[in-house]
Short mmCIF file of C-alpha atoms in Angstrom, two decimals:
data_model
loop_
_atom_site.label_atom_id
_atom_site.label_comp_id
_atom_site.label_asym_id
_atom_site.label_seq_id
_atom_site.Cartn_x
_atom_site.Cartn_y
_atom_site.Cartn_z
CA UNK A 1 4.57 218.42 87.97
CA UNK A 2 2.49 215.63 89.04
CA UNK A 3 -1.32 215.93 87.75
CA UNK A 4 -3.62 213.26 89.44
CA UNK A 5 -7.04 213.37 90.63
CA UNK A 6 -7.98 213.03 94.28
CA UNK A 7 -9.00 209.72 94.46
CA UNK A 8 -5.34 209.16 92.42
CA UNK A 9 -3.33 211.05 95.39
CA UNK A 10 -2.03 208.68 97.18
CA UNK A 11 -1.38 205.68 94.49
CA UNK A 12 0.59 208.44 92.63
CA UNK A 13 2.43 209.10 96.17
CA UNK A 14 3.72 205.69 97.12
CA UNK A 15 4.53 205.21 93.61
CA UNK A 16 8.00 206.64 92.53
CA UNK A 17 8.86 208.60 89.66
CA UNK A 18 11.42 206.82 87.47
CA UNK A 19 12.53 210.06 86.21
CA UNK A 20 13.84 211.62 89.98
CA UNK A 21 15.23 209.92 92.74
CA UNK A 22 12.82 210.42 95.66
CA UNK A 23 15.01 211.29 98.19
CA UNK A 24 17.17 214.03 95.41
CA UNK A 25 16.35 217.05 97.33
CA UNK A 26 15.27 220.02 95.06
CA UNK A 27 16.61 224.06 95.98
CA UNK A 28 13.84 225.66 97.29
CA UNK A 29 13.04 228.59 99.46
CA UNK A 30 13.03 228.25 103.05
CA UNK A 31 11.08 230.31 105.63
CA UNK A 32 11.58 228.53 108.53
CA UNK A 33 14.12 225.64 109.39
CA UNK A 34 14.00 223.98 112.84
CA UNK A 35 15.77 220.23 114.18
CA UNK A 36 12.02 219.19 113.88
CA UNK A 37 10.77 220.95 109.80
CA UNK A 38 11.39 223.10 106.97
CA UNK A 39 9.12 225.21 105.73
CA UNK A 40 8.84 226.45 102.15
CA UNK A 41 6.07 229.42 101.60
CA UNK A 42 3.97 228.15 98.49
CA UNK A 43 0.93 229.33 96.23
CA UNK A 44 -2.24 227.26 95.98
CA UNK A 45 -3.61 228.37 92.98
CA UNK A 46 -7.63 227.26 92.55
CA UNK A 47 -10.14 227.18 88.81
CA UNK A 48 -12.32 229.34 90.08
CA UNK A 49 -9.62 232.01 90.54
CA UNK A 50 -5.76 230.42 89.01
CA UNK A 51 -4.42 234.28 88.42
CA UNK A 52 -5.08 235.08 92.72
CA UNK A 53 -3.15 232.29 94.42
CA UNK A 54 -3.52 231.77 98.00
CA UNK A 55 -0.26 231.87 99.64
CA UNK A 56 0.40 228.95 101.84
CA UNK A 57 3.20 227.13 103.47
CA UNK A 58 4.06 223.18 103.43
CA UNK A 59 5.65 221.89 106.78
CA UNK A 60 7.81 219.44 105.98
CA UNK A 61 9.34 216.86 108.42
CA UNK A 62 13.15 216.73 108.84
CA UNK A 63 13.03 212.71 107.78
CA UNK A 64 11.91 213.98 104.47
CA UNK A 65 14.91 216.27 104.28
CA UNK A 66 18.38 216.07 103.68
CA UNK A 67 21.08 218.82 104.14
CA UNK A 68 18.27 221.51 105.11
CA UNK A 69 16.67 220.86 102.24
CA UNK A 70 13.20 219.21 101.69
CA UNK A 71 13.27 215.78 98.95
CA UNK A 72 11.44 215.37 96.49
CA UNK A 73 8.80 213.16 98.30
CA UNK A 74 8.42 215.59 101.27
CA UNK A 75 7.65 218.50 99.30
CA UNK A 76 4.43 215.89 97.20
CA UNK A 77 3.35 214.69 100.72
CA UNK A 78 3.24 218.18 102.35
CA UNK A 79 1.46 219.37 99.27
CA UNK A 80 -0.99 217.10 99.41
CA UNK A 81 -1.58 217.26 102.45
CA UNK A 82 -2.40 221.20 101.98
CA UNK A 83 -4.49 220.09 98.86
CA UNK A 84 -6.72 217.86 101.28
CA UNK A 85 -6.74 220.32 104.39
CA UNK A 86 -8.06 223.00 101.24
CA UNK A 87 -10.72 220.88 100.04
CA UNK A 88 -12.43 219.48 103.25
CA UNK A 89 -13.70 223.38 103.33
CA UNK A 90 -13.75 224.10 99.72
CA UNK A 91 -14.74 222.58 96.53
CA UNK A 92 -13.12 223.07 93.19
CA UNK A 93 -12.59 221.46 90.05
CA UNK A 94 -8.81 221.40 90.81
CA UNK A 95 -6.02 222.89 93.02
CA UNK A 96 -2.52 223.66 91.94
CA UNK A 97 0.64 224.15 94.13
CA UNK A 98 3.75 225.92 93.25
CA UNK A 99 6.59 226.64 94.68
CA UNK A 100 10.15 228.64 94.04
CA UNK A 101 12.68 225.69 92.98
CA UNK A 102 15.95 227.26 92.24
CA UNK A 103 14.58 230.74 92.11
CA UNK A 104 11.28 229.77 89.89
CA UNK A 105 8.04 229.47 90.65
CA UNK A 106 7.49 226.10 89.56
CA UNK A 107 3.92 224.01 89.67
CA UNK A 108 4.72 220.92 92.06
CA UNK A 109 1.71 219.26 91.77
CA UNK A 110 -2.17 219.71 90.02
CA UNK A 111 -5.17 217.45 91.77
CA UNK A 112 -8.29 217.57 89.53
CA UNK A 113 -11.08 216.70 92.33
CA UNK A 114 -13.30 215.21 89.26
#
């Protein structure tokens, strides 16, 4: 899980993580596949409430897929990018994302907004 604050999110993005390949694509659940996205159903989890999620989804282009499957880098950016559309109506101390990878529901990525 990557844990940044917002003014961090995208240094931590175009950085890669030494530990994962960026483009190793990770099983995940898939609710809708097209020849333009995937998209995998998430939870946005939020301080002022982390026990009552908000279920979401993260559209993730094709280019940052491979085999139906979303990489590593396409599931941060589309999580970010529901992290930022969250907070331009809401403020809170930080947001979480998780997601099902192989069958868990696994924390992708915390943003502290502090």
């Amino acid at each position: 899980m990557k844990i940044m604050t917002i003014k961090e999110l995208d240094e931590v993005l175009a950085t890669e993580d030494p530990e994962e390949h960026p483009e190793q694509t990770h099983d995940v659940e898939v609710s809708l596949a097209n020849h333009k996205v995937v998209v995998v159903p998430c939870m946005l989890a939020v301080a002022d409430r982390p026990q009552r999620p908000q279920e979401i989804a993260l559209v993730i282009p094709r280019g940052l897929c491979r085999g139906g499957q979303p990489t590593r880098q396409g599931l941060l950016h589309a999580a970010a990018e529901a992290v930022r559309r969250h907070l331009a109506h809401r403020k809170h101390p930080w947001l979480e994302v998780r997601t099902r990878i192989n069958g868990v529901l696994t924390p992708l990525m915390r943003v502290h907004t502090a």
